[in-house]
Amino acid sequence: MKLYYAPGACSVGIHVLLEEIGAPYEAVLVNLREGAQFKPEFTGVNPKSKVPTLERDDGSVLTEYPAIAYWLAARFPTARLMPSGMDAQARALECTDYCVATMHMQGFSRMFRPANFAPSESDHEAVKARGEEIFAKGLGLMDKALDGKEWLVGTYSFADSALFYVSFWWNARLGKALPGNVAAHYARMNARPAVQRTLKAEGLV
Ligand SMILES: N[C@@H](CCC(=O)N[C@@H](CS)C(=O)NCC(=O)O)C(=O)O
């Protein structure tokens, strides 16, 4: 397998899953700052110009965080990233999609790329504030989801790496405090050898 990633981008969550699984893979750096995602070498692999992108051993390419996370968990059952039972599996997808599609894409993207949401610069502060509001609401909901639990759906699953990367952005990148249960979850994630190996491999520690 080949994981196309950018250091500290959302692909870090998929990188963690690959480290948990332990099957052979190659990590291929896509330099987003230099626009490598728009160059033919990468668009030939993923025309969406986004990481994470996973090239599988049969050469087929999978995109979109929740799909990649789900597939990895299903394909490598011995890593126990797929919770047992349809309800817990649906819950894991529900949490993953919320972290990616809402907290990241609606919240964080507004904070980091306000121009994508409002052409006029005079609106950018308001867009960023709205992004922060969306993100903070998400943190509150994840905090509630973790009430009385160590992991989002009870047992450790592919969903936890999605919460990990948005927590990482909020805490390590922006220096902001996480609510109690999410902070404890983040500490638990950071204690996992797979997370430590990933952070080291991406040059984040
Ligand atoms: N919906 C995509 C979002 C992926 C995404 O937004 N990735 C960012 C990095 S965190 C990216 O590749 N950005 C490159 C760009 O926007 O030019 C997914 O679920 O994988």
PDB file of C-alpha atoms and ligand atoms in Angstrom:
ATOM      1  CA  MET A   1       0.000   0.000   0.000  1.00  0.00           C
ATOM      2  CA  LYS A   2       0.995   3.598  -0.511  1.00  0.00           C
ATOM      3  CA  LEU A   3      -0.269   6.434   1.667  1.00  0.00           C
ATOM      4  CA  TYR A   4      -0.035   9.877   0.115  1.00  0.00           C
ATOM      5  CA  TYR A   5       0.153  12.294   3.028  1.00  0.00           C
ATOM      6  CA  ALA A   6       1.255  15.758   4.104  1.00  0.00           C
ATOM      7  CA  PRO A   7       2.897  16.196   7.517  1.00  0.00           C
ATOM      8  CA  GLY A   8       0.307  17.130  10.124  1.00  0.00           C
ATOM      9  CA  ALA A   9      -2.585  17.183   7.622  1.00  0.00           C
ATOM     10  CA  CYS A  10      -5.720  15.100   8.154  1.00  0.00           C
ATOM     11  CA  SER A  11      -3.842  12.213   6.565  1.00  0.00           C
ATOM     12  CA  VAL A  12      -2.072  11.835   9.927  1.00  0.00           C
ATOM     13  CA  GLY A  13      -5.162   9.946  11.160  1.00  0.00           C
ATOM     14  CA  ILE A  14      -4.876   7.396   8.349  1.00  0.00           C
ATOM     15  CA  HIS A  15      -1.138   7.179   8.971  1.00  0.00           C
ATOM     16  CA  VAL A  16      -1.956   6.179  12.568  1.00  0.00           C
ATOM     17  CA  LEU A  17      -4.308   3.434  11.337  1.00  0.00           C
ATOM     18  CA  LEU A  18      -1.624   2.040   9.035  1.00  0.00           C
ATOM     19  CA  GLU A  19       0.817   1.997  11.951  1.00  0.00           C
ATOM     20  CA  GLU A  20      -1.775   0.205  14.094  1.00  0.00           C
ATOM     21  CA  ILE A  21      -2.237  -2.401  11.339  1.00  0.00           C
ATOM     22  CA  GLY A  22       1.452  -3.054  10.796  1.00  0.00           C
ATOM     23  CA  ALA A  23       1.120  -4.292   7.187  1.00  0.00           C
ATOM     24  CA  PRO A  24       3.783  -3.012   4.769  1.00  0.00           C
ATOM     25  CA  TYR A  25       3.111   0.423   3.291  1.00  0.00           C
ATOM     26  CA  GLU A  26       5.036   3.297   1.809  1.00  0.00           C
ATOM     27  CA  ALA A  27       4.374   6.867   2.970  1.00  0.00           C
ATOM     28  CA  VAL A  28       4.642   9.313   0.068  1.00  0.00           C
ATOM     29  CA  LEU A  29       4.916  12.978   1.004  1.00  0.00           C
ATOM     30  CA  VAL A  30       2.794  15.419  -0.991  1.00  0.00           C
ATOM     31  CA  ASN A  31       4.021  18.955  -0.423  1.00  0.00           C
ATOM     32  CA  LEU A  32       0.732  20.867  -0.190  1.00  0.00           C
ATOM     33  CA  ARG A  33       2.495  24.178   0.477  1.00  0.00           C
ATOM     34  CA  GLU A  34       4.316  23.906  -2.825  1.00  0.00           C
ATOM     35  CA  GLY A  35       1.143  22.864  -4.659  1.00  0.00           C
ATOM     36  CA  ALA A  36       2.304  19.302  -5.387  1.00  0.00           C
ATOM     37  CA  GLN A  37      -1.330  18.179  -5.107  1.00  0.00           C
ATOM     38  CA  PHE A  38      -2.112  20.000  -8.374  1.00  0.00           C
ATOM     39  CA  LYS A  39       0.810  18.578 -10.347  1.00  0.00           C
ATOM     40  CA  PRO A  40       0.246  15.729 -12.819  1.00  0.00           C
ATOM     41  CA  GLU A  41       2.369  13.289 -10.766  1.00  0.00           C
ATOM     42  CA  PHE A  42      -0.292  13.490  -8.065  1.00  0.00           C
ATOM     43  CA  THR A  43      -3.473  14.300 -10.007  1.00  0.00           C
ATOM     44  CA  GLY A  44      -2.753  11.164 -12.025  1.00  0.00           C
ATOM     45  CA  VAL A  45      -3.230   9.263  -8.773  1.00  0.00           C
ATOM     46  CA  ASN A  46      -5.974  11.398  -7.204  1.00  0.00           C
ATOM     47  CA  PRO A  47      -7.596  14.024  -9.434  1.00  0.00           C
ATOM     48  CA  LYS A  48      -9.290  15.484  -6.319  1.00  0.00           C
ATOM     49  CA  SER A  49      -5.842  16.852  -5.294  1.00  0.00           C
ATOM     50  CA  LYS A  50      -6.335  15.806  -1.667  1.00  0.00           C
ATOM     51  CA  VAL A  51      -4.609  13.765   0.979  1.00  0.00           C
ATOM     52  CA  PRO A  52      -5.147  11.227   2.425  1.00  0.00           C
ATOM     53  CA  THR A  53      -5.012   9.079  -0.699  1.00  0.00           C
ATOM     54  CA  LEU A  54      -4.455   5.353  -0.420  1.00  0.00           C
ATOM     55  CA  GLU A  55      -3.119   3.259  -3.259  1.00  0.00           C
ATOM     56  CA  ARG A  56      -3.854  -0.357  -2.546  1.00  0.00           C
ATOM     57  CA  ASP A  57      -1.753  -3.365  -3.451  1.00  0.00           C
ATOM     58  CA  ASP A  58      -3.876  -4.066  -6.551  1.00  0.00           C
ATOM     59  CA  GLY A  59      -3.096  -0.531  -7.771  1.00  0.00           C
ATOM     60  CA  SER A  60      -6.606   0.829  -7.125  1.00  0.00           C
ATOM     61  CA  VAL A  61      -6.889   4.157  -5.357  1.00  0.00           C
ATOM     62  CA  LEU A  62      -9.191   5.018  -2.483  1.00  0.00           C
ATOM     63  CA  THR A  63      -9.928   8.601  -1.422  1.00  0.00           C
ATOM     64  CA  GLU A  64     -11.938  10.342   1.336  1.00  0.00           C
ATOM     65  CA  TYR A  65     -10.911   9.829   4.939  1.00  0.00           C
ATOM     66  CA  PRO A  66     -13.989   7.917   6.173  1.00  0.00           C
ATOM     67  CA  ALA A  67     -13.861   5.503   3.214  1.00  0.00           C
ATOM     68  CA  ILE A  68     -10.147   4.837   3.657  1.00  0.00           C
ATOM     69  CA  ALA A  69     -10.490   4.368   7.425  1.00  0.00           C
ATOM     70  CA  TYR A  70     -13.460   2.025   6.991  1.00  0.00           C
ATOM     71  CA  TRP A  71     -11.709  -0.014   4.312  1.00  0.00           C
ATOM     72  CA  LEU A  72      -8.502  -0.395   6.335  1.00  0.00           C
ATOM     73  CA  ALA A  73     -10.457  -1.511   9.396  1.00  0.00           C
ATOM     74  CA  ALA A  74     -12.470  -4.034   7.343  1.00  0.00           C
ATOM     75  CA  ARG A  75      -9.504  -5.306   5.324  1.00  0.00           C
ATOM     76  CA  PHE A  76      -7.254  -5.919   8.335  1.00  0.00           C
ATOM     77  CA  PRO A  77      -9.571  -7.396  10.990  1.00  0.00           C
ATOM     78  CA  THR A  78      -6.744  -8.627  13.195  1.00  0.00           C
ATOM     79  CA  ALA A  79      -5.849  -5.005  13.985  1.00  0.00           C
ATOM     80  CA  ARG A  80      -9.289  -4.761  15.665  1.00  0.00           C
ATOM     81  CA  LEU A  81     -10.052  -1.299  14.342  1.00  0.00           C
ATOM     82  CA  MET A  82     -13.581  -2.325  13.254  1.00  0.00           C
ATOM     83  CA  PRO A  83     -15.929  -2.523  16.210  1.00  0.00           C
ATOM     84  CA  SER A  84     -18.127  -5.591  16.364  1.00  0.00           C
ATOM     85  CA  GLY A  85     -21.782  -5.307  15.449  1.00  0.00           C
ATOM     86  CA  MET A  86     -23.545  -3.184  12.871  1.00  0.00           C
ATOM     87  CA  ASP A  87     -24.649  -0.550  15.363  1.00  0.00           C
ATOM     88  CA  ALA A  88     -21.129   0.127  16.688  1.00  0.00           C
ATOM     89  CA  GLN A  89     -19.809   0.155  13.113  1.00  0.00           C
ATOM     90  CA  ALA A  90     -22.420   2.742  12.119  1.00  0.00           C
ATOM     91  CA  ARG A  91     -21.528   4.783  15.222  1.00  0.00           C
ATOM     92  CA  ALA A  92     -17.833   4.661  14.297  1.00  0.00           C
ATOM     93  CA  LEU A  93     -18.677   5.973  10.822  1.00  0.00           C
ATOM     94  CA  GLU A  94     -20.968   8.600  12.345  1.00  0.00           C
ATOM     95  CA  CYS A  95     -18.141   9.945  14.554  1.00  0.00           C
ATOM     96  CA  THR A  96     -15.566   9.769  11.755  1.00  0.00           C
ATOM     97  CA  ASP A  97     -17.760  11.628   9.315  1.00  0.00           C
ATOM     98  CA  TYR A  98     -18.592  14.302  11.881  1.00  0.00           C
ATOM     99  CA  CYS A  99     -14.901  14.904  12.682  1.00  0.00           C
ATOM    100  CA  VAL A 100     -13.992  15.085   8.983  1.00  0.00           C
ATOM    101  CA  ALA A 101     -16.998  16.639   7.274  1.00  0.00           C
ATOM    102  CA  THR A 102     -18.065  19.054  10.006  1.00  0.00           C
ATOM    103  CA  MET A 103     -15.253  19.776  12.471  1.00  0.00           C
ATOM    104  CA  HIS A 104     -12.499  19.722   9.848  1.00  0.00           C
ATOM    105  CA  MET A 105     -14.159  20.801   6.622  1.00  0.00           C
ATOM    106  CA  GLN A 106     -16.743  23.225   8.003  1.00  0.00           C
ATOM    107  CA  GLY A 107     -14.907  24.356  11.145  1.00  0.00           C
ATOM    108  CA  PHE A 108     -11.177  24.235  10.635  1.00  0.00           C
ATOM    109  CA  SER A 109     -11.320  25.090   6.944  1.00  0.00           C
ATOM    110  CA  ARG A 110     -13.124  28.336   7.798  1.00  0.00           C
ATOM    111  CA  MET A 111     -10.403  29.178  10.339  1.00  0.00           C
ATOM    112  CA  PHE A 112      -7.538  28.401   7.965  1.00  0.00           C
ATOM    113  CA  ARG A 113      -8.963  29.216   4.544  1.00  0.00           C
ATOM    114  CA  PRO A 114     -11.555  31.966   5.071  1.00  0.00           C
ATOM    115  CA  ALA A 115     -11.111  33.094   1.448  1.00  0.00           C
ATOM    116  CA  ASN A 116     -12.701  29.804   0.324  1.00  0.00           C
ATOM    117  CA  PHE A 117     -15.886  30.843   2.118  1.00  0.00           C
ATOM    118  CA  ALA A 118     -16.036  34.611   1.485  1.00  0.00           C
ATOM    119  CA  PRO A 119     -14.353  36.476  -1.368  1.00  0.00           C
ATOM    120  CA  SER A 120     -14.260  39.790   0.477  1.00  0.00           C
ATOM    121  CA  GLU A 121     -11.400  40.151   2.968  1.00  0.00           C
ATOM    122  CA  SER A 122     -13.556  42.266   5.239  1.00  0.00           C
ATOM    123  CA  ASP A 123     -15.634  39.153   5.991  1.00  0.00           C
ATOM    124  CA  HIS A 124     -12.701  36.910   6.878  1.00  0.00           C
ATOM    125  CA  GLU A 125     -12.650  37.539  10.628  1.00  0.00           C
ATOM    126  CA  ALA A 126     -16.358  36.682  10.819  1.00  0.00           C
ATOM    127  CA  VAL A 127     -15.788  33.512   8.770  1.00  0.00           C
ATOM    128  CA  LYS A 128     -12.934  32.450  11.080  1.00  0.00           C
ATOM    129  CA  ALA A 129     -15.085  33.101  14.148  1.00  0.00           C
ATOM    130  CA  ARG A 130     -17.880  30.979  12.678  1.00  0.00           C
ATOM    131  CA  GLY A 131     -15.348  28.218  11.975  1.00  0.00           C
ATOM    132  CA  GLU A 132     -14.190  28.303  15.576  1.00  0.00           C
ATOM    133  CA  GLU A 133     -17.791  28.140  16.748  1.00  0.00           C
ATOM    134  CA  ILE A 134     -18.518  25.081  14.567  1.00  0.00           C
ATOM    135  CA  PHE A 135     -15.333  23.390  15.765  1.00  0.00           C
ATOM    136  CA  ALA A 136     -16.004  24.138  19.447  1.00  0.00           C
ATOM    137  CA  LYS A 137     -19.551  22.788  19.157  1.00  0.00           C
ATOM    138  CA  GLY A 138     -18.073  19.615  17.663  1.00  0.00           C
ATOM    139  CA  LEU A 139     -15.631  19.272  20.527  1.00  0.00           C
ATOM    140  CA  GLY A 140     -18.542  19.569  22.949  1.00  0.00           C
ATOM    141  CA  LEU A 141     -20.445  16.805  21.161  1.00  0.00           C
ATOM    142  CA  MET A 142     -17.394  14.534  21.055  1.00  0.00           C
ATOM    143  CA  ASP A 143     -16.835  15.227  24.749  1.00  0.00           C
ATOM    144  CA  LYS A 144     -20.372  14.032  25.429  1.00  0.00           C
ATOM    145  CA  ALA A 145     -19.915  10.981  23.185  1.00  0.00           C
ATOM    146  CA  LEU A 146     -16.904  10.024  25.329  1.00  0.00           C
ATOM    147  CA  ASP A 147     -18.803  10.252  28.623  1.00  0.00           C
ATOM    148  CA  GLY A 148     -17.884   7.188  30.682  1.00  0.00           C
ATOM    149  CA  LYS A 149     -15.854   5.735  27.792  1.00  0.00           C
ATOM    150  CA  GLU A 150     -12.189   5.523  26.877  1.00  0.00           C
ATOM    151  CA  TRP A 151     -12.867   5.325  23.137  1.00  0.00           C
ATOM    152  CA  LEU A 152     -15.596   6.801  20.972  1.00  0.00           C
ATOM    153  CA  VAL A 153     -17.587   3.612  20.427  1.00  0.00           C
ATOM    154  CA  GLY A 154     -16.432   1.810  23.562  1.00  0.00           C
ATOM    155  CA  THR A 155     -13.576  -0.213  22.095  1.00  0.00           C
ATOM    156  CA  TYR A 156     -10.691   1.394  20.174  1.00  0.00           C
ATOM    157  CA  SER A 157     -11.729   1.789  16.540  1.00  0.00           C
ATOM    158  CA  PHE A 158     -10.964   3.594  13.303  1.00  0.00           C
ATOM    159  CA  ALA A 159     -13.100   6.513  14.572  1.00  0.00           C
ATOM    160  CA  ASP A 160     -10.582   7.407  17.282  1.00  0.00           C
ATOM    161  CA  SER A 161      -7.914   8.460  14.797  1.00  0.00           C
ATOM    162  CA  ALA A 162     -10.307  11.006  13.273  1.00  0.00           C
ATOM    163  CA  LEU A 163     -10.943  12.608  16.654  1.00  0.00           C
ATOM    164  CA  PHE A 164      -7.206  12.432  17.247  1.00  0.00           C
ATOM    165  CA  TYR A 165      -6.285  14.541  14.240  1.00  0.00           C
ATOM    166  CA  VAL A 166      -8.828  17.289  14.895  1.00  0.00           C
ATOM    167  CA  SER A 167      -7.751  17.332  18.576  1.00  0.00           C
ATOM    168  CA  PHE A 168      -4.129  17.562  17.428  1.00  0.00           C
ATOM    169  CA  TRP A 169      -4.935  20.577  15.270  1.00  0.00           C
ATOM    170  CA  TRP A 170      -6.816  22.357  18.052  1.00  0.00           C
ATOM    171  CA  ASN A 171      -4.371  21.562  20.831  1.00  0.00           C
ATOM    172  CA  ALA A 172      -0.901  21.198  19.298  1.00  0.00           C
ATOM    173  CA  ARG A 173      -1.301  23.537  16.340  1.00  0.00           C
ATOM    174  CA  LEU A 174      -3.503  26.256  17.831  1.00  0.00           C
ATOM    175  CA  GLY A 175      -2.501  25.796  21.492  1.00  0.00           C
ATOM    176  CA  LYS A 176      -6.146  25.639  22.594  1.00  0.00           C
ATOM    177  CA  ALA A 177      -7.500  23.582  25.479  1.00  0.00           C
ATOM    178  CA  LEU A 178      -9.584  20.479  24.834  1.00  0.00           C
ATOM    179  CA  PRO A 179     -12.619  19.671  27.003  1.00  0.00           C
ATOM    180  CA  GLY A 180     -12.012  17.030  29.732  1.00  0.00           C
ATOM    181  CA  ASN A 181     -13.069  13.790  28.030  1.00  0.00           C
ATOM    182  CA  VAL A 182     -11.531  14.791  24.696  1.00  0.00           C
ATOM    183  CA  ALA A 183      -8.309  15.832  26.472  1.00  0.00           C
ATOM    184  CA  ALA A 184      -8.164  12.419  28.171  1.00  0.00           C
ATOM    185  CA  HIS A 185      -8.838  10.714  24.811  1.00  0.00           C
ATOM    186  CA  TYR A 186      -6.065  12.781  23.194  1.00  0.00           C
ATOM    187  CA  ALA A 187      -3.647  11.771  25.978  1.00  0.00           C
ATOM    188  CA  ARG A 188      -4.643   8.122  25.496  1.00  0.00           C
ATOM    189  CA  MET A 189      -4.027   8.443  21.755  1.00  0.00           C
ATOM    190  CA  ASN A 190      -0.643  10.066  22.301  1.00  0.00           C
ATOM    191  CA  ALA A 191       0.351   7.183  24.558  1.00  0.00           C
ATOM    192  CA  ARG A 192      -0.217   4.629  21.772  1.00  0.00           C
ATOM    193  CA  PRO A 193       3.008   3.440  20.120  1.00  0.00           C
ATOM    194  CA  ALA A 194       1.340   3.689  16.670  1.00  0.00           C
ATOM    195  CA  VAL A 195       0.617   7.373  17.263  1.00  0.00           C
ATOM    196  CA  GLN A 196       4.128   8.015  18.545  1.00  0.00           C
ATOM    197  CA  ARG A 197       5.647   6.324  15.492  1.00  0.00           C
ATOM    198  CA  THR A 198       3.399   8.346  13.179  1.00  0.00           C
ATOM    199  CA  LEU A 199       4.187  11.699  14.798  1.00  0.00           C
ATOM    200  CA  LYS A 200       7.878  10.902  14.591  1.00  0.00           C
ATOM    201  CA  ALA A 201       7.672   9.760  10.968  1.00  0.00           C
ATOM    202  CA  GLU A 202       5.888  12.991   9.998  1.00  0.00           C
ATOM    203  CA  GLY A 203       8.424  15.117  11.893  1.00  0.00           C
ATOM    204  CA  LEU A 204       5.769  16.443  14.292  1.00  0.00           C
ATOM    205  CA  VAL A 205       7.629  15.696  17.529  1.00  0.00           C
TER     206      VAL A 205
HETATM  207  N1  LIG B   1     -12.977  15.137   2.158  1.00  0.00           N
HETATM  208  C1  LIG B   1     -11.557  14.835   2.167  1.00  0.00           C
HETATM  209  C2  LIG B   1     -10.814  15.991   2.787  1.00  0.00           C
HETATM  210  C3  LIG B   1      -9.352  15.865   2.617  1.00  0.00           C
HETATM  211  C4  LIG B   1      -8.675  17.214   2.755  1.00  0.00           C
HETATM  212  O1  LIG B   1      -9.307  18.265   2.817  1.00  0.00           O
HETATM  213  N2  LIG B   1      -7.339  17.165   2.793  1.00  0.00           N
HETATM  214  C5  LIG B   1      -6.539  18.357   2.832  1.00  0.00           C
HETATM  215  C6  LIG B   1      -5.421  18.226   3.846  1.00  0.00           C
HETATM  216  S1  LIG B   1      -6.035  18.194   5.537  1.00  0.00           S
HETATM  217  C7  LIG B   1      -5.897  18.568   1.482  1.00  0.00           C
HETATM  218  O2  LIG B   1      -5.472  17.617   0.854  1.00  0.00           O
HETATM  219  N3  LIG B   1      -5.823  19.814   1.039  1.00  0.00           N
HETATM  220  C8  LIG B   1      -5.170  20.148  -0.171  1.00  0.00           C
HETATM  221  C9  LIG B   1      -5.822  21.313  -0.821  1.00  0.00           C
HETATM  222  O3  LIG B   1      -6.932  21.673  -0.396  1.00  0.00           O
HETATM  223  O4  LIG B   1      -5.240  21.864  -1.741  1.00  0.00           O
HETATM  224  C10 LIG B   1     -11.333  13.563   2.942  1.00  0.00           C
HETATM  225  O5  LIG B   1     -12.230  13.152   3.687  1.00  0.00           O
HETATM  226  O6  LIG B   1     -10.300  12.930   2.776  1.00  0.00           O
END
